[in-house]
Amino acid sequence: MMLGDGRTTLFWDDRWINGQSVREIAPMLYQCIPKRRCKTRTVAEGLDGNTWARDIQGTLGIHEIGQYLMLWQAVQHFTLSDEPDRLLWRWTASATYSAQSCYAATFQGSTRCHSWKLIWKSWAPPRVKFFHWLANQDRCWTASRLARRGLQHHPRCLLCDQDPETIQHLLLACPFAKQTWYIILDWAHIPAQPPANEITMMDWWLRAKAQTPPTLCKALQSITLLV
């Protein structure tokens, strides 16, 4: 927020103090301000005769008093102008809005799924894609996930009775899964080796893709999900 005449900038909620709001600078003091006042008090009104100090209600403790003094010092050097307040777009160097920067901002803090192409670019039905998306996030209700939540579960895989039941074990490491992979790959004439010691489905798919002719890669991708 670029402060001008202060008539549209909210004193308590907007970021007008060196890119920060009063709520961020003095959070405990902010709790002493009525919500209705936070939504209506402008900077122009608040700085006029230090009217903002009259918004504070309730009993102040030592921390609130300390933040009050800090805020008092922070706002003393501000002077208003005749220019209107102006919003600054934080996602570009020029502080001006663009559709490209807005689109990029929507992905801030997101986590990239490295297996998205394997899952969503295949010929598999939507419900199969959704299952593998859950499996990739370890969101399927296997025995290991039940154990992490303290729920009743079987100690070992019900198919092989050898190892704990994790999603990686069910899809890749279980002897029954390996046998199924071998039969399907042989039936489809795909010259890729069945899963061996890969940690995730994506690891095996990358290895199998390198062993498969380009004309069969799409088939491998779909079979990987359908099996």
C-alpha atoms as a printed R data frame, in Angstrom:
    type eleno elety resid chain resno       x       y       z
1   ATOM     1    CA   MET     A     1   0.000   0.000   0.000
2   ATOM     2    CA   MET     A     2   1.394   3.371  -1.074
3   ATOM     3    CA   LEU     A     3   0.124   5.902   1.447
4   ATOM     4    CA   GLY     A     4  -1.222   9.171   0.074
5   ATOM     5    CA   ASP     A     5  -4.021  11.082   1.749
6   ATOM     6    CA   GLY     A     6  -4.860   8.091   3.963
7   ATOM     7    CA   ARG     A     7  -8.580   8.252   3.255
8   ATOM     8    CA   THR     A     8  -8.955   4.737   1.866
9   ATOM     9    CA   THR     A     9  -6.217   2.932   3.805
10  ATOM    10    CA   LEU     A    10  -7.377   1.189   6.971
11  ATOM    11    CA   PHE     A    11  -5.244   2.088   9.967
12  ATOM    12    CA   TRP     A    12  -5.375  -1.278  11.727
13  ATOM    13    CA   ASP     A    13  -5.638  -3.820   8.906
14  ATOM    14    CA   ASP     A    14  -3.820  -2.512   5.815
15  ATOM    15    CA   ARG     A    15  -0.062  -2.813   5.258
16  ATOM    16    CA   TRP     A    16   0.920   0.841   5.248
17  ATOM    17    CA   ILE     A    17   3.814   0.864   7.763
18  ATOM    18    CA   ASN     A    18   6.860  -0.200   5.755
19  ATOM    19    CA   GLY     A    19   4.901  -3.000   4.121
20  ATOM    20    CA   GLN     A    20   3.393  -4.234   7.383
21  ATOM    21    CA   SER     A    21   0.063  -3.767   9.103
22  ATOM    22    CA   VAL     A    22  -0.527  -2.817  12.719
23  ATOM    23    CA   ARG     A    23  -1.987  -6.281  13.192
24  ATOM    24    CA   GLU     A    24   1.409  -7.744  12.260
25  ATOM    25    CA   ILE     A    25   3.518  -5.213  14.154
26  ATOM    26    CA   ALA     A    26   1.506  -5.214  17.383
27  ATOM    27    CA   PRO     A    27  -0.664  -8.355  17.427
28  ATOM    28    CA   MET     A    28  -1.438  -8.255  21.154
29  ATOM    29    CA   LEU     A    29  -2.422  -4.590  21.022
30  ATOM    30    CA   TYR     A    30  -4.551  -5.346  17.975
31  ATOM    31    CA   GLN     A    31  -6.640  -7.715  20.101
32  ATOM    32    CA   CYS     A    32  -7.724  -4.705  22.170
33  ATOM    33    CA   ILE     A    33  -9.342  -3.003  19.167
34  ATOM    34    CA   PRO     A    34 -13.051  -3.623  18.452
35  ATOM    35    CA   LYS     A    35 -13.502  -5.445  15.148
36  ATOM    36    CA   ARG     A    36 -15.931  -2.838  13.903
37  ATOM    37    CA   ARG     A    37 -13.338  -0.119  14.476
38  ATOM    38    CA   CYS     A    38 -10.666  -2.138  12.652
39  ATOM    39    CA   LYS     A    39 -12.849  -2.207   9.552
40  ATOM    40    CA   THR     A    40 -13.681   1.501   9.538
41  ATOM    41    CA   ARG     A    41 -10.779   3.508  10.984
42  ATOM    42    CA   THR     A    42  -8.727   5.027   8.172
43  ATOM    43    CA   VAL     A    43  -5.158   6.235   8.440
44  ATOM    44    CA   ALA     A    44  -6.270   9.825   7.879
45  ATOM    45    CA   GLU     A    45  -8.670   9.588  10.811
46  ATOM    46    CA   GLY     A    46  -6.223   7.712  13.017
47  ATOM    47    CA   LEU     A    47  -3.325  10.124  12.556
48  ATOM    48    CA   ASP     A    48  -5.514  13.174  13.102
49  ATOM    49    CA   GLY     A    49  -4.741  14.016  16.710
50  ATOM    50    CA   ASN     A    50  -3.615  10.420  17.354
51  ATOM    51    CA   THR     A    51  -7.239   9.325  17.319
52  ATOM    52    CA   TRP     A    52  -6.105   5.724  16.839
53  ATOM    53    CA   ALA     A    53  -5.114   5.577  20.517
54  ATOM    54    CA   ARG     A    54  -8.754   6.082  21.509
55  ATOM    55    CA   ASP     A    55  -9.712   2.880  19.709
56  ATOM    56    CA   ILE     A    56  -7.901   0.806  22.327
57  ATOM    57    CA   GLN     A    57 -10.249  -0.767  24.846
58  ATOM    58    CA   GLY     A    58  -9.830  -3.013  27.860
59  ATOM    59    CA   THR     A    59  -7.005  -3.425  30.334
60  ATOM    60    CA   LEU     A    60  -3.492  -3.329  28.907
61  ATOM    61    CA   GLY     A    61  -0.777  -5.623  30.178
62  ATOM    62    CA   ILE     A    62   2.959  -5.090  29.991
63  ATOM    63    CA   HIS     A    63   3.170  -6.595  26.492
64  ATOM    64    CA   GLU     A    64   0.316  -4.490  25.143
65  ATOM    65    CA   ILE     A    65   1.890  -1.336  26.599
66  ATOM    66    CA   GLY     A    66   5.219  -2.196  24.988
67  ATOM    67    CA   GLN     A    67   3.565  -2.657  21.605
68  ATOM    68    CA   TYR     A    68   1.606   0.573  22.102
69  ATOM    69    CA   LEU     A    69   4.827   2.539  22.602
70  ATOM    70    CA   MET     A    70   6.434   0.843  19.607
71  ATOM    71    CA   LEU     A    71   3.434   1.692  17.420
72  ATOM    72    CA   TRP     A    72   3.411   5.283  18.686
73  ATOM    73    CA   GLN     A    73   7.005   5.737  17.555
74  ATOM    74    CA   ALA     A    74   6.359   4.005  14.225
75  ATOM    75    CA   VAL     A    75   3.506   6.295  13.146
76  ATOM    76    CA   GLN     A    76   4.972   9.628  14.267
77  ATOM    77    CA   HIS     A    77   7.087  10.185  11.145
78  ATOM    78    CA   PHE     A    78   4.236   9.626   8.675
79  ATOM    79    CA   THR     A    79   2.891  12.645   6.834
80  ATOM    80    CA   LEU     A    80  -0.050  12.569   4.460
81  ATOM    81    CA   SER     A    81  -0.198  14.138   1.014
82  ATOM    82    CA   ASP     A    82  -2.911  15.281  -1.346
83  ATOM    83    CA   GLU     A    83  -2.455  12.245  -3.598
84  ATOM    84    CA   PRO     A    84  -4.919   9.360  -3.204
85  ATOM    85    CA   ASP     A    85  -3.754   6.096  -1.664
86  ATOM    86    CA   ARG     A    86  -2.501   3.529  -4.156
87  ATOM    87    CA   LEU     A    87  -2.418  -0.244  -3.981
88  ATOM    88    CA   LEU     A    88   0.898  -1.906  -4.875
89  ATOM    89    CA   TRP     A    89   1.025  -5.351  -6.486
90  ATOM    90    CA   ARG     A    90   3.632  -7.298  -4.526
91  ATOM    91    CA   TRP     A    91   4.233 -10.013  -7.142
92  ATOM    92    CA   THR     A    92   5.992  -7.825  -9.722
93  ATOM    93    CA   ALA     A    93   9.062  -5.613  -9.485
94  ATOM    94    CA   SER     A    94   7.118  -2.673 -10.924
95  ATOM    95    CA   ALA     A    95   4.314  -3.167  -8.349
96  ATOM    96    CA   THR     A    96   1.742  -3.234 -11.153
97  ATOM    97    CA   TYR     A    97  -0.760  -6.018 -11.711
98  ATOM    98    CA   SER     A    98  -0.458  -8.493 -14.569
99  ATOM    99    CA   ALA     A    99  -2.410 -11.644 -15.326
100 ATOM   100    CA   GLN     A   100   0.837 -13.604 -15.621
101 ATOM   101    CA   SER     A   101   2.031 -12.618 -12.148
102 ATOM   102    CA   CYS     A   102  -1.411 -13.347 -10.704
103 ATOM   103    CA   TYR     A   103  -1.367 -16.838 -12.203
104 ATOM   104    CA   ALA     A   104   2.124 -17.462 -10.816
105 ATOM   105    CA   ALA     A   105   1.062 -16.204  -7.379
106 ATOM   106    CA   THR     A   106  -1.651 -18.853  -7.151
107 ATOM   107    CA   PHE     A   107   1.072 -21.515  -7.029
108 ATOM   108    CA   GLN     A   108   3.093 -19.915  -4.229
109 ATOM   109    CA   GLY     A   109   3.684 -22.508  -1.518
110 ATOM   110    CA   SER     A   110   2.305 -25.372  -3.592
111 ATOM   111    CA   THR     A   111   3.948 -28.790  -3.715
112 ATOM   112    CA   ARG     A   112   4.855 -30.184  -7.105
113 ATOM   113    CA   CYS     A   113   3.695 -33.720  -7.858
114 ATOM   114    CA   HIS     A   114   6.479 -35.254  -9.934
115 ATOM   115    CA   SER     A   115   4.303 -38.147 -11.094
116 ATOM   116    CA   TRP     A   116   1.528 -35.985 -12.551
117 ATOM   117    CA   LYS     A   117   2.344 -36.975 -16.123
118 ATOM   118    CA   LEU     A   118   2.250 -40.674 -15.303
119 ATOM   119    CA   ILE     A   119  -1.137 -40.314 -13.605
120 ATOM   120    CA   TRP     A   120  -3.089 -37.711 -15.560
121 ATOM   121    CA   LYS     A   121  -1.699 -38.226 -19.091
122 ATOM   122    CA   SER     A   122  -2.613 -41.895 -19.390
123 ATOM   123    CA   TRP     A   123  -5.531 -43.717 -21.019
124 ATOM   124    CA   ALA     A   124  -6.754 -45.049 -17.670
125 ATOM   125    CA   PRO     A   125 -10.304 -44.272 -16.436
126 ATOM   126    CA   PRO     A   126 -10.677 -41.275 -14.099
127 ATOM   127    CA   ARG     A   127 -11.308 -43.412 -11.012
128 ATOM   128    CA   VAL     A   128  -8.064 -45.310 -11.644
129 ATOM   129    CA   LYS     A   129  -6.157 -42.048 -12.016
130 ATOM   130    CA   PHE     A   130  -7.673 -40.813  -8.773
131 ATOM   131    CA   PHE     A   131  -6.650 -43.982  -6.945
132 ATOM   132    CA   HIS     A   132  -3.053 -43.621  -8.084
133 ATOM   133    CA   TRP     A   133  -3.048 -39.961  -7.135
134 ATOM   134    CA   LEU     A   134  -4.060 -41.026  -3.615
135 ATOM   135    CA   ALA     A   135  -1.446 -43.783  -3.658
136 ATOM   136    CA   ASN     A   136   1.238 -41.313  -4.731
137 ATOM   137    CA   GLN     A   137   0.319 -39.130  -1.738
138 ATOM   138    CA   ASP     A   138   0.251 -42.197   0.568
139 ATOM   139    CA   ARG     A   139  -3.410 -41.495   1.293
140 ATOM   140    CA   CYS     A   140  -4.751 -45.034   0.804
141 ATOM   141    CA   TRP     A   141  -5.972 -46.828   3.914
142 ATOM   142    CA   THR     A   142  -3.290 -49.486   4.126
143 ATOM   143    CA   ALA     A   143  -2.289 -51.188   7.368
144 ATOM   144    CA   SER     A   144   0.675 -48.832   7.755
145 ATOM   145    CA   ARG     A   145  -1.578 -45.774   7.591
146 ATOM   146    CA   LEU     A   146  -3.997 -47.321  10.075
147 ATOM   147    CA   ALA     A   147  -1.064 -47.985  12.401
148 ATOM   148    CA   ARG     A   148   0.098 -44.356  12.228
149 ATOM   149    CA   ARG     A   149  -3.325 -43.318  13.473
150 ATOM   150    CA   GLY     A   150  -3.516 -45.906  16.209
151 ATOM   151    CA   LEU     A   151  -6.288 -47.885  14.488
152 ATOM   152    CA   GLN     A   152  -6.706 -51.638  14.368
153 ATOM   153    CA   HIS     A   153  -4.703 -53.230  11.558
154 ATOM   154    CA   HIS     A   154  -3.036 -56.434  10.429
155 ATOM   155    CA   PRO     A   155   0.689 -56.606  11.242
156 ATOM   156    CA   ARG     A   156   1.615 -58.023   7.817
157 ATOM   157    CA   CYS     A   157   0.385 -58.055   4.242
158 ATOM   158    CA   LEU     A   158  -2.683 -60.287   3.905
159 ATOM   159    CA   LEU     A   159  -1.521 -61.520   0.496
160 ATOM   160    CA   CYS     A   160   2.007 -62.692   1.248
161 ATOM   161    CA   ASP     A   161   2.121 -62.589   5.061
162 ATOM   162    CA   GLN     A   162   5.765 -61.487   4.859
163 ATOM   163    CA   ASP     A   163   6.133 -57.718   5.161
164 ATOM   164    CA   PRO     A   164   4.106 -54.826   6.599
165 ATOM   165    CA   GLU     A   165   1.328 -53.638   4.313
166 ATOM   166    CA   THR     A   166   2.337 -50.307   2.785
167 ATOM   167    CA   ILE     A   167   1.160 -48.885  -0.516
168 ATOM   168    CA   GLN     A   168   4.631 -49.437  -1.979
169 ATOM   169    CA   HIS     A   169   4.555 -53.065  -0.873
170 ATOM   170    CA   LEU     A   170   1.098 -53.703  -2.331
171 ATOM   171    CA   LEU     A   171   1.891 -52.148  -5.707
172 ATOM   172    CA   LEU     A   172   5.539 -53.085  -6.170
173 ATOM   173    CA   ALA     A   173   7.199 -55.353  -3.615
174 ATOM   174    CA   CYS     A   174   4.628 -58.018  -2.764
175 ATOM   175    CA   PRO     A   175   5.445 -61.364  -4.499
176 ATOM   176    CA   PHE     A   176   1.891 -61.478  -5.839
177 ATOM   177    CA   ALA     A   177   2.281 -57.960  -7.265
178 ATOM   178    CA   LYS     A   178   5.598 -58.855  -8.901
179 ATOM   179    CA   GLN     A   179   4.078 -61.957 -10.477
180 ATOM   180    CA   THR     A   180   1.172 -59.896 -11.799
181 ATOM   181    CA   TRP     A   181   3.557 -57.333 -13.287
182 ATOM   182    CA   TYR     A   182   5.542 -60.077 -15.001
183 ATOM   183    CA   ILE     A   183   2.440 -61.659 -16.563
184 ATOM   184    CA   ILE     A   184   0.942 -58.363 -17.771
185 ATOM   185    CA   LEU     A   185   4.176 -57.000 -19.254
186 ATOM   186    CA   ASP     A   186   4.779 -60.293 -21.040
187 ATOM   187    CA   TRP     A   187   1.202 -60.358 -22.359
188 ATOM   188    CA   ALA     A   188   1.493 -56.777 -23.656
189 ATOM   189    CA   HIS     A   189   4.917 -57.495 -25.233
190 ATOM   190    CA   ILE     A   190   6.489 -54.593 -23.369
191 ATOM   191    CA   PRO     A   191  10.234 -55.232 -22.932
192 ATOM   192    CA   ALA     A   192  10.464 -53.735 -19.452
193 ATOM   193    CA   GLN     A   193  11.536 -55.515 -16.307
194 ATOM   194    CA   PRO     A   194   8.975 -55.915 -13.497
195 ATOM   195    CA   PRO     A   195   9.456 -53.867 -10.315
196 ATOM   196    CA   ALA     A   196  12.511 -54.876  -8.320
197 ATOM   197    CA   ASN     A   197  13.758 -52.637  -5.515
198 ATOM   198    CA   GLU     A   198  12.143 -49.340  -6.473
199 ATOM   199    CA   ILE     A   199  10.804 -47.201  -3.647
200 ATOM   200    CA   THR     A   200   7.888 -45.652  -5.537
201 ATOM   201    CA   MET     A   201   5.818 -46.404  -8.613
202 ATOM   202    CA   MET     A   202   7.366 -43.359 -10.272
203 ATOM   203    CA   ASP     A   203  10.869 -44.787  -9.815
204 ATOM   204    CA   TRP     A   204   9.917 -48.022 -11.520
205 ATOM   205    CA   TRP     A   205   8.003 -46.280 -14.296
206 ATOM   206    CA   LEU     A   206  11.022 -44.131 -15.180
207 ATOM   207    CA   ARG     A   207  13.225 -47.214 -15.366
208 ATOM   208    CA   ALA     A   208  10.653 -49.166 -17.365
209 ATOM   209    CA   LYS     A   209  10.111 -46.241 -19.725
210 ATOM   210    CA   ALA     A   210  13.823 -46.173 -20.532
211 ATOM   211    CA   GLN     A   211  13.599 -49.869 -21.478
212 ATOM   212    CA   THR     A   212  10.498 -49.453 -23.650
213 ATOM   213    CA   PRO     A   213  10.356 -48.352 -27.325
214 ATOM   214    CA   PRO     A   214   8.721 -44.921 -27.810
215 ATOM   215    CA   THR     A   215   5.770 -46.478 -29.647
216 ATOM   216    CA   LEU     A   216   4.861 -48.481 -26.541
217 ATOM   217    CA   CYS     A   217   5.444 -45.795 -23.898
218 ATOM   218    CA   LYS     A   218   1.806 -44.686 -23.881
219 ATOM   219    CA   ALA     A   219   0.698 -48.283 -23.436
220 ATOM   220    CA   LEU     A   220   3.216 -48.748 -20.622
221 ATOM   221    CA   GLN     A   221   1.943 -45.609 -18.939
222 ATOM   222    CA   SER     A   222  -1.660 -46.828 -18.991
223 ATOM   223    CA   ILE     A   223  -0.812 -50.399 -17.997
224 ATOM   224    CA   THR     A   224   1.185 -49.050 -15.066
225 ATOM   225    CA   LEU     A   225  -2.015 -47.558 -13.664
226 ATOM   226    CA   LEU     A   226  -4.462 -50.267 -14.701
227 ATOM   227    CA   VAL     A   227  -2.500 -53.129 -13.169
